[in-house]
mmCIF file of C-alpha atoms and ligand atoms in Angstrom:
data_model
loop_
_atom_site.group_PDB
_atom_site.id
_atom_site.type_symbol
_atom_site.label_atom_id
_atom_site.label_comp_id
_atom_site.label_asym_id
_atom_site.label_seq_id
_atom_site.Cartn_x
_atom_site.Cartn_y
_atom_site.Cartn_z
ATOM 1 C CA MET A 1 0.000 0.000 0.000
ATOM 2 C CA PHE A 2 1.165 3.468 -0.890
ATOM 3 C CA ALA A 3 1.594 5.872 2.054
ATOM 4 C CA THR A 4 2.104 9.639 2.009
ATOM 5 C CA LYS A 5 5.602 9.301 3.461
ATOM 6 C CA ASP A 6 6.574 7.573 0.203
ATOM 7 C CA ILE A 7 6.307 10.782 -1.837
ATOM 8 C CA SER A 8 9.818 11.667 -2.946
ATOM 9 C CA VAL A 9 10.571 15.365 -3.345
ATOM 10 C CA THR A 10 13.154 16.897 -5.674
ATOM 11 C CA LYS A 11 13.261 20.682 -5.547
ATOM 12 C CA VAL A 12 14.280 23.101 -8.303
ATOM 13 C CA GLU A 13 17.638 24.781 -7.920
ATOM 14 C CA HIS A 14 16.346 28.165 -9.050
ATOM 15 C CA SER A 15 12.723 29.255 -8.836
ATOM 16 C CA LYS A 16 11.158 30.797 -11.978
ATOM 17 C CA LEU A 17 8.949 32.960 -9.808
ATOM 18 C CA GLN A 18 10.949 36.188 -9.891
ATOM 19 C CA ASN A 19 10.633 36.240 -13.709
ATOM 20 C CA LEU A 20 6.836 36.295 -13.546
ATOM 21 C CA ASN A 21 4.617 39.357 -13.233
ATOM 22 C CA LEU A 22 1.784 38.204 -10.976
ATOM 23 C CA ASP A 23 -0.237 41.313 -11.901
ATOM 24 C CA HIS A 24 -0.973 40.130 -15.450
ATOM 25 C CA LEU A 25 -1.958 36.505 -15.465
ATOM 26 C CA PRO A 26 -3.826 34.985 -18.376
ATOM 27 C CA PHE A 27 -5.680 31.811 -17.305
ATOM 28 C CA GLY A 28 -3.664 28.579 -17.432
ATOM 29 C CA LYS A 29 -0.572 29.921 -19.151
ATOM 30 C CA TYR A 30 2.110 29.909 -16.463
ATOM 31 C CA PHE A 31 3.016 26.975 -14.265
ATOM 32 C CA THR A 32 4.816 26.825 -10.943
ATOM 33 C CA ASP A 33 8.222 25.326 -10.204
ATOM 34 C CA HIS A 34 7.021 21.829 -9.272
ATOM 35 C CA MET A 35 4.587 19.098 -10.274
ATOM 36 C CA LEU A 36 3.451 15.773 -8.871
ATOM 37 C CA GLU A 37 3.675 12.627 -10.959
ATOM 38 C CA ALA A 38 2.651 9.021 -10.200
ATOM 39 C CA ASP A 39 2.432 5.793 -12.184
ATOM 40 C CA TYR A 40 -0.095 2.983 -12.139
ATOM 41 C CA GLU A 41 1.549 -0.317 -13.072
ATOM 42 C CA ASN A 42 0.696 -3.951 -12.345
ATOM 43 C CA GLY A 43 -2.440 -2.972 -10.459
ATOM 44 C CA GLU A 44 -0.875 -0.444 -8.083
ATOM 45 C CA TRP A 45 0.111 3.183 -7.787
ATOM 46 C CA LYS A 46 3.857 3.787 -7.398
ATOM 47 C CA ASN A 47 6.734 6.211 -8.135
ATOM 48 C CA VAL A 48 4.928 9.134 -6.498
ATOM 49 C CA GLU A 49 7.228 12.116 -6.881
ATOM 50 C CA ILE A 50 7.145 15.855 -6.523
ATOM 51 C CA LYS A 51 9.747 17.213 -8.915
ATOM 52 C CA PRO A 52 10.620 20.197 -11.093
ATOM 53 C CA TYR A 53 7.898 21.041 -13.663
ATOM 54 C CA GLN A 54 9.079 19.445 -16.886
ATOM 55 C CA PRO A 55 7.949 17.893 -20.195
ATOM 56 C CA LEU A 56 6.780 14.283 -20.322
ATOM 57 C CA VAL A 57 8.366 11.813 -22.679
ATOM 58 C CA ILE A 58 5.651 9.777 -24.378
ATOM 59 C CA SER A 59 5.404 7.191 -27.110
ATOM 60 C CA PRO A 60 3.461 7.988 -30.326
ATOM 61 C CA SER A 61 1.374 4.897 -29.498
ATOM 62 C CA LEU A 62 0.294 6.303 -26.111
ATOM 63 C CA ALA A 63 -3.220 4.942 -25.623
ATOM 64 C CA ALA A 64 -4.720 8.186 -24.257
ATOM 65 C CA LEU A 65 -3.925 10.049 -27.472
ATOM 66 C CA HIS A 66 -5.786 7.535 -29.590
ATOM 67 C CA TYR A 67 -8.825 6.506 -27.558
ATOM 68 C CA GLY A 68 -9.243 9.250 -25.013
ATOM 69 C CA GLN A 69 -9.023 7.656 -21.570
ATOM 70 C CA SER A 70 -8.203 10.962 -19.945
ATOM 71 C CA ILE A 71 -9.846 12.823 -17.053
ATOM 72 C CA PHE A 72 -9.090 15.935 -15.035
ATOM 73 C CA GLU A 73 -10.110 18.204 -12.166
ATOM 74 C CA GLY A 74 -9.971 21.922 -11.445
ATOM 75 C CA ILE A 75 -9.455 23.236 -7.910
ATOM 76 C CA LYS A 76 -8.213 26.504 -6.426
ATOM 77 C CA ALA A 77 -5.876 27.446 -3.588
ATOM 78 C CA TYR A 78 -5.927 30.845 -1.898
ATOM 79 C CA LYS A 79 -3.913 32.776 0.629
ATOM 80 C CA ASN A 80 -5.707 33.890 3.752
ATOM 81 C CA GLN A 81 -5.107 37.148 5.652
ATOM 82 C CA LYS A 82 -2.171 35.559 7.491
ATOM 83 C CA GLY A 83 -0.578 34.445 4.223
ATOM 84 C CA GLU A 84 -1.372 30.745 4.812
ATOM 85 C CA ALA A 85 -2.282 28.521 1.853
ATOM 86 C CA TYR A 86 -5.761 26.960 1.835
ATOM 87 C CA ILE A 87 -7.433 24.751 -0.774
ATOM 88 C CA PHE A 88 -11.169 25.064 -1.533
ATOM 89 C CA ARG A 89 -13.164 21.822 -1.070
ATOM 90 C CA PRO A 90 -10.539 19.414 -2.478
ATOM 91 C CA ILE A 91 -12.319 16.331 -1.082
ATOM 92 C CA ASP A 92 -15.324 17.035 -3.303
ATOM 93 C CA ASN A 93 -13.055 17.152 -6.350
ATOM 94 C CA TYR A 94 -11.278 14.010 -5.188
ATOM 95 C CA ASN A 95 -14.572 12.137 -5.001
ATOM 96 C CA ARG A 96 -15.646 13.434 -8.401
ATOM 97 C CA PHE A 97 -12.288 12.447 -9.925
ATOM 98 C CA ASN A 98 -12.842 8.836 -8.924
ATOM 99 C CA ILE A 99 -16.408 8.948 -10.287
ATOM 100 C CA SER A 100 -14.953 10.123 -13.631
ATOM 101 C CA ALA A 101 -12.279 7.401 -13.411
ATOM 102 C CA GLU A 102 -14.871 4.674 -12.924
ATOM 103 C CA ARG A 103 -16.936 5.842 -15.902
ATOM 104 C CA MET A 104 -13.822 5.823 -18.118
ATOM 105 C CA GLN A 105 -12.640 2.374 -16.898
ATOM 106 C CA MET A 106 -9.625 3.876 -15.137
ATOM 107 C CA PRO A 107 -8.266 2.917 -11.696
ATOM 108 C CA PRO A 108 -9.289 4.996 -8.662
ATOM 109 C CA ILE A 109 -6.591 7.157 -7.142
ATOM 110 C CA PRO A 110 -5.907 6.852 -3.379
ATOM 111 C CA GLU A 111 -6.590 9.869 -1.176
ATOM 112 C CA ASP A 112 -2.968 9.742 0.033
ATOM 113 C CA ILE A 113 -1.792 10.649 -3.440
ATOM 114 C CA PHE A 114 -4.547 13.008 -4.592
ATOM 115 C CA ILE A 115 -5.145 15.001 -1.401
ATOM 116 C CA GLU A 116 -1.917 14.611 0.568
ATOM 117 C CA GLY A 117 0.196 14.922 -2.566
ATOM 118 C CA MET A 118 -1.709 18.060 -3.563
ATOM 119 C CA LYS A 119 -1.281 19.607 -0.110
ATOM 120 C CA GLN A 120 2.464 18.979 -0.185
ATOM 121 C CA LEU A 121 2.796 20.357 -3.700
ATOM 122 C CA VAL A 122 0.763 23.494 -2.915
ATOM 123 C CA ALA A 123 2.692 24.063 0.307
ATOM 124 C CA LEU A 124 5.986 23.752 -1.576
ATOM 125 C CA ASP A 125 4.897 26.280 -4.260
ATOM 126 C CA SER A 126 2.827 28.479 -1.932
ATOM 127 C CA ASN A 127 4.857 31.576 -2.880
ATOM 128 C CA TRP A 128 3.138 31.309 -6.254
ATOM 129 C CA ILE A 129 -0.333 31.964 -4.838
ATOM 130 C CA PRO A 130 -1.117 35.546 -5.893
ATOM 131 C CA SER A 131 -2.671 37.652 -3.160
ATOM 132 C CA GLN A 132 -4.584 40.222 -5.271
ATOM 133 C CA PRO A 133 -8.404 40.086 -5.142
ATOM 134 C CA ASP A 134 -9.944 37.480 -7.487
ATOM 135 C CA HIS A 135 -6.560 35.807 -8.004
ATOM 136 C CA SER A 136 -5.656 32.289 -6.916
ATOM 137 C CA LEU A 137 -3.584 29.234 -7.678
ATOM 138 C CA TYR A 138 -5.399 26.916 -10.077
ATOM 139 C CA ILE A 139 -4.722 23.235 -9.383
ATOM 140 C CA ARG A 140 -5.019 20.788 -12.262
ATOM 141 C CA PRO A 141 -4.937 17.082 -11.327
ATOM 142 C CA PHE A 142 -5.286 14.752 -14.334
ATOM 143 C CA MET A 143 -4.925 11.098 -15.294
ATOM 144 C CA PHE A 144 -4.468 9.397 -18.634
ATOM 145 C CA SER A 145 -3.914 5.910 -19.990
ATOM 146 C CA SER A 146 -0.282 5.243 -20.798
ATOM 147 C CA ASP A 147 -0.106 1.834 -22.466
ATOM 148 C CA GLU A 148 2.074 1.989 -25.547
ATOM 149 C CA VAL A 149 -0.253 -0.202 -27.572
ATOM 150 C CA ILE A 150 -2.762 0.703 -30.263
ATOM 151 C CA GLY A 151 -5.767 -1.350 -29.277
ATOM 152 C CA VAL A 152 -9.254 -0.326 -28.170
ATOM 153 C CA ARG A 153 -9.430 -1.566 -24.587
ATOM 154 C CA PRO A 154 -8.798 -0.126 -21.141
ATOM 155 C CA SER A 155 -5.113 0.515 -20.584
ATOM 156 C CA GLU A 156 -3.095 -1.407 -17.993
ATOM 157 C CA ASN A 157 -0.860 1.574 -17.209
ATOM 158 C CA TYR A 158 -1.830 5.101 -16.209
ATOM 159 C CA LYS A 159 -0.186 8.338 -15.226
ATOM 160 C CA PHE A 160 -1.526 10.777 -12.648
ATOM 161 C CA LEU A 161 -0.172 14.312 -12.424
ATOM 162 C CA ILE A 162 -0.894 17.543 -10.615
ATOM 163 C CA ILE A 163 0.268 20.854 -12.066
ATOM 164 C CA LEU A 164 -0.326 24.353 -10.646
ATOM 165 C CA SER A 165 -1.008 27.624 -12.436
ATOM 166 C CA PRO A 166 -1.238 31.066 -10.790
ATOM 167 C CA THR A 167 -4.306 32.785 -12.181
ATOM 168 C CA GLY A 168 -6.198 36.050 -12.368
ATOM 169 C CA PRO A 169 -9.917 36.580 -13.128
ATOM 170 C CA TYR A 170 -11.178 34.230 -15.882
ATOM 171 C CA PHE A 171 -14.229 35.825 -17.514
ATOM 172 C CA ASN A 172 -14.390 39.011 -15.538
ATOM 173 C CA ALA A 173 -17.001 40.728 -17.695
ATOM 174 C CA PRO A 174 -20.658 39.662 -18.012
ATOM 175 C CA ILE A 175 -21.136 37.286 -20.961
ATOM 176 C CA ARG A 176 -23.614 36.650 -23.793
ATOM 177 C CA ILE A 177 -25.006 33.152 -24.185
ATOM 178 C CA TYR A 178 -26.482 31.330 -27.166
ATOM 179 C CA VAL A 179 -29.042 28.632 -26.298
ATOM 180 C CA GLU A 180 -27.979 25.625 -28.388
ATOM 181 C CA GLU A 181 -30.601 23.581 -30.216
ATOM 182 C CA ASN A 182 -28.639 21.682 -32.843
ATOM 183 C CA TYR A 183 -25.539 20.254 -31.231
ATOM 184 C CA VAL A 184 -25.488 18.200 -28.028
ATOM 185 C CA ARG A 185 -23.013 17.873 -25.179
ATOM 186 C CA ALA A 186 -24.460 15.013 -23.164
ATOM 187 C CA VAL A 187 -27.160 12.354 -23.227
ATOM 188 C CA PRO A 188 -28.560 10.144 -20.448
ATOM 189 C CA GLY A 189 -26.301 7.102 -20.242
ATOM 190 C CA GLY A 190 -23.388 9.085 -21.665
ATOM 191 C CA VAL A 191 -20.363 10.684 -20.011
ATOM 192 C CA GLY A 192 -21.698 14.190 -19.345
ATOM 193 C CA TYR A 193 -21.277 13.812 -15.580
ATOM 194 C CA ALA A 194 -17.577 12.892 -15.932
ATOM 195 C CA LYS A 195 -14.790 15.442 -16.282
ATOM 196 C CA ALA A 196 -13.514 13.467 -19.256
ATOM 197 C CA ALA A 197 -11.191 15.244 -21.695
ATOM 198 C CA GLY A 198 -13.199 14.308 -24.788
ATOM 199 C CA ASN A 199 -16.281 16.182 -23.560
ATOM 200 C CA TYR A 200 -14.452 19.466 -24.063
ATOM 201 C CA GLY A 201 -13.053 18.729 -27.510
ATOM 202 C CA ALA A 202 -16.529 17.619 -28.545
ATOM 203 C CA ALA A 203 -18.037 20.933 -27.419
ATOM 204 C CA MET A 204 -15.657 23.200 -29.317
ATOM 205 C CA TYR A 205 -17.408 23.142 -32.693
ATOM 206 C CA ALA A 206 -20.756 24.366 -31.368
ATOM 207 C CA THR A 207 -19.021 26.976 -29.225
ATOM 208 C CA ALA A 208 -17.096 28.235 -32.262
ATOM 209 C CA GLN A 209 -20.375 28.583 -34.216
ATOM 210 C CA ALA A 210 -21.876 30.601 -31.372
ATOM 211 C CA LYS A 211 -18.771 32.798 -31.247
ATOM 212 C CA LYS A 212 -19.160 33.572 -34.956
ATOM 213 C CA LYS A 213 -22.620 34.855 -34.135
ATOM 214 C CA GLY A 214 -21.148 37.080 -31.426
ATOM 215 C CA TYR A 215 -21.780 34.989 -28.304
ATOM 216 C CA ASP A 216 -19.252 33.894 -25.686
ATOM 217 C CA GLN A 217 -20.575 30.395 -24.917
ATOM 218 C CA VAL A 218 -23.512 28.078 -25.522
ATOM 219 C CA LEU A 219 -26.134 26.954 -23.032
ATOM 220 C CA TRP A 220 -26.655 23.277 -23.812
ATOM 221 C CA THR A 221 -30.128 21.779 -23.952
ATOM 222 C CA ASP A 222 -31.297 18.164 -23.670
ATOM 223 C CA ALA A 223 -30.564 15.884 -26.614
ATOM 224 C CA PHE A 224 -34.138 14.738 -27.267
ATOM 225 C CA GLU A 225 -36.258 17.883 -27.355
ATOM 226 C CA HIS A 226 -33.745 20.718 -27.018
ATOM 227 C CA LYS A 227 -36.129 22.044 -24.450
ATOM 228 C CA TYR A 228 -34.536 21.575 -21.027
ATOM 229 C CA VAL A 229 -31.409 23.571 -20.240
ATOM 230 C CA GLN A 230 -28.265 21.793 -18.974
ATOM 231 C CA GLU A 231 -25.103 23.867 -18.480
ATOM 232 C CA ILE A 232 -22.679 26.294 -20.113
ATOM 233 C CA GLY A 233 -19.145 25.375 -21.263
ATOM 234 C CA THR A 234 -17.395 24.644 -17.979
ATOM 235 C CA MET A 235 -20.057 26.228 -15.790
ATOM 236 C CA ASN A 236 -23.318 25.190 -14.224
ATOM 237 C CA VAL A 237 -26.174 27.648 -14.536
ATOM 238 C CA ILE A 238 -28.476 29.061 -11.856
ATOM 239 C CA PHE A 239 -31.580 31.194 -12.511
ATOM 240 C CA ILE A 240 -33.034 33.534 -9.915
ATOM 241 C CA ILE A 241 -36.763 33.549 -10.598
ATOM 242 C CA GLY A 242 -38.836 35.451 -8.007
ATOM 243 C CA ASN A 243 -37.536 34.279 -4.641
ATOM 244 C CA LYS A 244 -36.350 30.946 -5.988
ATOM 245 C CA ALA A 245 -32.968 29.815 -7.198
ATOM 246 C CA ILE A 246 -33.633 27.219 -9.896
ATOM 247 C CA THR A 247 -31.010 24.998 -11.487
ATOM 248 C CA PRO A 248 -31.189 21.804 -13.561
ATOM 249 C CA ASP A 249 -31.006 18.660 -11.418
ATOM 250 C CA LEU A 250 -28.194 16.137 -11.776
ATOM 251 C CA GLY A 251 -30.493 13.130 -12.102
ATOM 252 C CA ALA A 252 -30.028 12.353 -15.794
ATOM 253 C CA GLY A 253 -26.216 12.244 -15.539
ATOM 254 C CA THR A 254 -25.948 14.869 -18.291
ATOM 255 C CA ILE A 255 -24.544 17.641 -16.083
ATOM 256 C CA LEU A 256 -21.244 17.960 -14.257
ATOM 257 C CA ALA A 257 -21.921 18.145 -10.506
ATOM 258 C CA GLY A 258 -20.097 21.415 -9.881
ATOM 259 C CA VAL A 259 -18.521 22.106 -6.510
ATOM 260 C CA THR A 260 -19.139 25.822 -7.094
ATOM 261 C CA ARG A 261 -22.794 25.048 -7.968
ATOM 262 C CA ASN A 262 -23.192 23.269 -4.649
ATOM 263 C CA SER A 263 -21.423 26.075 -2.743
ATOM 264 C CA VAL A 264 -23.507 28.824 -4.371
ATOM 265 C CA LEU A 265 -26.778 26.943 -3.733
ATOM 266 C CA THR A 266 -25.746 26.556 -0.079
ATOM 267 C CA LEU A 267 -25.147 30.312 0.267
ATOM 268 C CA LEU A 268 -28.331 31.213 -1.656
ATOM 269 C CA GLN A 269 -30.318 29.038 0.708
ATOM 270 C CA GLU A 270 -28.721 30.825 3.640
ATOM 271 C CA MET A 271 -29.738 34.127 2.027
ATOM 272 C CA GLY A 272 -33.366 32.968 2.117
ATOM 273 C CA TYR A 273 -33.852 31.718 -1.428
ATOM 274 C CA THR A 274 -35.848 28.567 -2.040
ATOM 275 C CA ILE A 275 -33.619 26.135 -3.938
ATOM 276 C CA GLU A 276 -35.151 24.049 -6.710
ATOM 277 C CA GLU A 277 -33.078 21.430 -8.517
ATOM 278 C CA ARG A 278 -35.321 20.128 -11.274
ATOM 279 C CA PRO A 279 -35.778 20.058 -15.043
ATOM 280 C CA LEU A 280 -36.032 23.661 -16.253
ATOM 281 C CA SER A 281 -37.337 24.368 -19.760
ATOM 282 C CA ILE A 282 -36.408 27.274 -21.972
ATOM 283 C CA ASP A 283 -40.154 28.090 -22.239
ATOM 284 C CA GLU A 284 -40.382 28.490 -18.475
ATOM 285 C CA ILE A 285 -37.337 30.774 -18.566
ATOM 286 C CA ILE A 286 -38.850 32.916 -21.339
ATOM 287 C CA ASP A 287 -42.206 33.116 -19.545
ATOM 288 C CA ALA A 288 -40.453 34.251 -16.362
ATOM 289 C CA TYR A 289 -38.490 36.840 -18.351
ATOM 290 C CA LYS A 290 -41.665 38.218 -19.946
ATOM 291 C CA ALA A 291 -43.373 38.351 -16.549
ATOM 292 C CA ARG A 292 -40.299 40.234 -15.181
ATOM 293 C CA GLU A 293 -39.814 37.435 -12.664
ATOM 294 C CA LEU A 294 -36.432 36.331 -14.070
ATOM 295 C CA LYS A 295 -34.067 38.467 -12.024
ATOM 296 C CA GLU A 296 -30.581 37.092 -12.584
ATOM 297 C CA VAL A 297 -28.750 34.334 -14.447
ATOM 298 C CA MET A 298 -25.330 33.169 -13.362
ATOM 299 C CA GLY A 299 -22.747 30.619 -14.443
ATOM 300 C CA THR A 300 -20.793 28.856 -11.680
ATOM 301 C CA GLY A 301 -17.451 27.061 -11.964
ATOM 302 C CA THR A 302 -14.032 26.909 -10.341
ATOM 303 C CA ALA A 303 -12.235 28.745 -13.147
ATOM 304 C CA ALA A 304 -14.578 31.758 -13.234
ATOM 305 C CA THR A 305 -16.345 31.354 -9.834
ATOM 306 C CA ILE A 306 -19.527 33.274 -10.731
ATOM 307 C CA THR A 307 -20.087 34.789 -14.145
ATOM 308 C CA LEU A 308 -22.975 37.164 -14.757
ATOM 309 C CA ILE A 309 -24.975 36.459 -17.898
ATOM 310 C CA LYS A 310 -26.131 39.647 -19.554
ATOM 311 C CA GLU A 311 -27.828 38.139 -22.574
ATOM 312 C CA LEU A 312 -29.533 34.853 -23.470
ATOM 313 C CA ARG A 313 -30.503 34.219 -27.075
ATOM 314 C CA TYR A 314 -32.973 31.452 -27.964
ATOM 315 C CA LYS A 315 -33.936 31.182 -31.656
ATOM 316 C CA ASP A 316 -35.005 34.729 -32.556
ATOM 317 C CA PHE A 317 -35.788 35.752 -29.014
ATOM 318 C CA THR A 318 -33.221 37.697 -27.002
ATOM 319 C CA MET A 319 -33.345 38.200 -23.241
ATOM 320 C CA LYS A 320 -31.233 41.097 -22.052
ATOM 321 C CA PHE A 321 -30.314 42.012 -18.500
ATOM 322 C CA ASP A 322 -28.920 45.092 -16.852
ATOM 323 C CA THR A 323 -26.301 43.325 -14.760
ATOM 324 C CA ASP A 324 -25.212 46.622 -13.143
ATOM 325 C CA LYS A 325 -28.443 46.492 -11.145
ATOM 326 C CA TRP A 326 -28.002 42.928 -9.949
ATOM 327 C CA GLN A 327 -27.479 42.240 -6.280
ATOM 328 C CA VAL A 328 -27.732 38.496 -5.727
ATOM 329 C CA ALA A 329 -24.914 37.116 -7.900
ATOM 330 C CA PRO A 330 -22.417 39.842 -6.907
ATOM 331 C CA MET A 331 -23.282 39.301 -3.232
ATOM 332 C CA VAL A 332 -22.805 35.526 -3.422
ATOM 333 C CA LYS A 333 -19.605 35.994 -5.385
ATOM 334 C CA SER A 334 -18.054 38.314 -2.820
ATOM 335 C CA TRP A 335 -19.253 36.116 0.040
ATOM 336 C CA LEU A 336 -17.609 33.076 -1.526
ATOM 337 C CA THR A 337 -14.443 35.056 -2.272
ATOM 338 C CA ASP A 338 -14.337 36.262 1.325
ATOM 339 C CA ILE A 339 -14.632 32.702 2.641
ATOM 340 C CA ARG A 340 -11.841 31.595 0.317
ATOM 341 C CA GLU A 341 -9.574 34.464 1.289
ATOM 342 C CA GLY A 342 -10.237 33.889 4.987
ATOM 343 C CA LYS A 343 -12.128 37.173 5.471
ATOM 344 C CA ARG A 344 -15.413 35.566 6.462
ATOM 345 C CA GLU A 345 -16.329 32.587 8.613
ATOM 346 C CA ASP A 346 -15.975 29.226 6.859
ATOM 347 C CA LYS A 347 -18.853 27.589 8.683
ATOM 348 C CA TYR A 348 -19.171 24.669 6.267
ATOM 349 C CA GLY A 349 -15.515 23.634 6.612
ATOM 350 C CA TRP A 350 -14.771 24.225 2.929
ATOM 351 C CA MET A 351 -11.191 25.440 3.335
ATOM 352 C CA VAL A 352 -8.483 22.805 3.788
ATOM 353 C CA LYS A 353 -5.016 23.872 4.892
ATOM 354 C CA ALA A 354 -2.253 22.958 2.448
HETATM 355 C C1 PLP B 401 -15.718 21.732 -14.171
HETATM 356 C C2 PLP B 401 -17.068 21.937 -14.779
HETATM 357 C C3 PLP B 401 -18.108 22.641 -14.142
HETATM 358 C C4 PLP B 401 -17.905 23.365 -12.849
HETATM 359 O O1 PLP B 401 -17.566 22.534 -11.800
HETATM 360 P P1 PLP B 401 -16.822 23.147 -10.512
HETATM 361 O O2 PLP B 401 -16.617 21.989 -9.621
HETATM 362 O O3 PLP B 401 -17.733 24.183 -9.950
HETATM 363 O O4 PLP B 401 -15.559 23.746 -11.020
HETATM 364 C C5 PLP B 401 -19.338 22.696 -14.741
HETATM 365 N N1 PLP B 401 -19.559 22.100 -15.934
HETATM 366 C C6 PLP B 401 -18.598 21.429 -16.586
HETATM 367 C C7 PLP B 401 -18.913 20.784 -17.876
HETATM 368 C C8 PLP B 401 -17.326 21.339 -16.035
HETATM 369 O O5 PLP B 401 -16.365 20.698 -16.695
#
């Protein structure tokens, strides 16, 4: 059995940090000094190392490249007022990672590697956590099949890695959304609930079409009727209608169970909103808009936290919002940010010390 004490650590001789301007950080472009790497061979995880960030050497026959057994997670670390590093809800991501692994016929990863390895890595590179508002350290754990055999079957070997990227605000401005009714992201029985790499490649064509029409992202709808809304890109979606917060339920397995979604629903409930997780049709959304009951629409996800949606286009009908007047989404966003930065009480125990 693998134990945390077995993680070997090799440190860089010279940190790259002084060469980086932490004031201008595009998302996911710069990586810290170290990474974690582990191998799955002969039915067990081994060779768990923290080492200098470096390229991987892979064979052209690497199974993941051909048949797509590849999954990932997205998590953030913050600095609190005392300058200590904390990670936001990593256990939830750990559990979801193993759910994705099972769906893709990949081996589960032990908590000692995923959580303890991540804590050690973040602690080692904690100088890289930017302290400006809305900035954080993005943590990207991922796993892929590493057999060097071209054959359609689950691999026998896998690699697990964690890399870290200091990051600024992702979509900081309110966005315009195109409600998709031709292309599909997920179907019941499919892999929509897994953070599987192929889901994102498969979504790019429809997103590019929407961008040509002037929109930032698509809001996916169900595959059968294109009637029930699902989610947006890498964000779940929450509608404030009257005094209710309504979001599509996870029952059909077509939506990624977002940790931010869950956190925002928890805070909205505390603010007095009635939470409804259920099928939500585009017709109901339009009716609420026409009746002036649809107050706010927000996207939730680790990368962007909360994104305000200023426009929703469905067929020839456009719903526009004056996001400057919104109060709910900005309030939840700053509340969540304050919890993450240690400025407000973390009563749900979301922050885990690195
Ligand atoms: C990652 C992701 C989300 C958001 O999940 P969080 O845990 O809040 O980051 C939503 N939808 C999709 C498709 C995603 O990949």
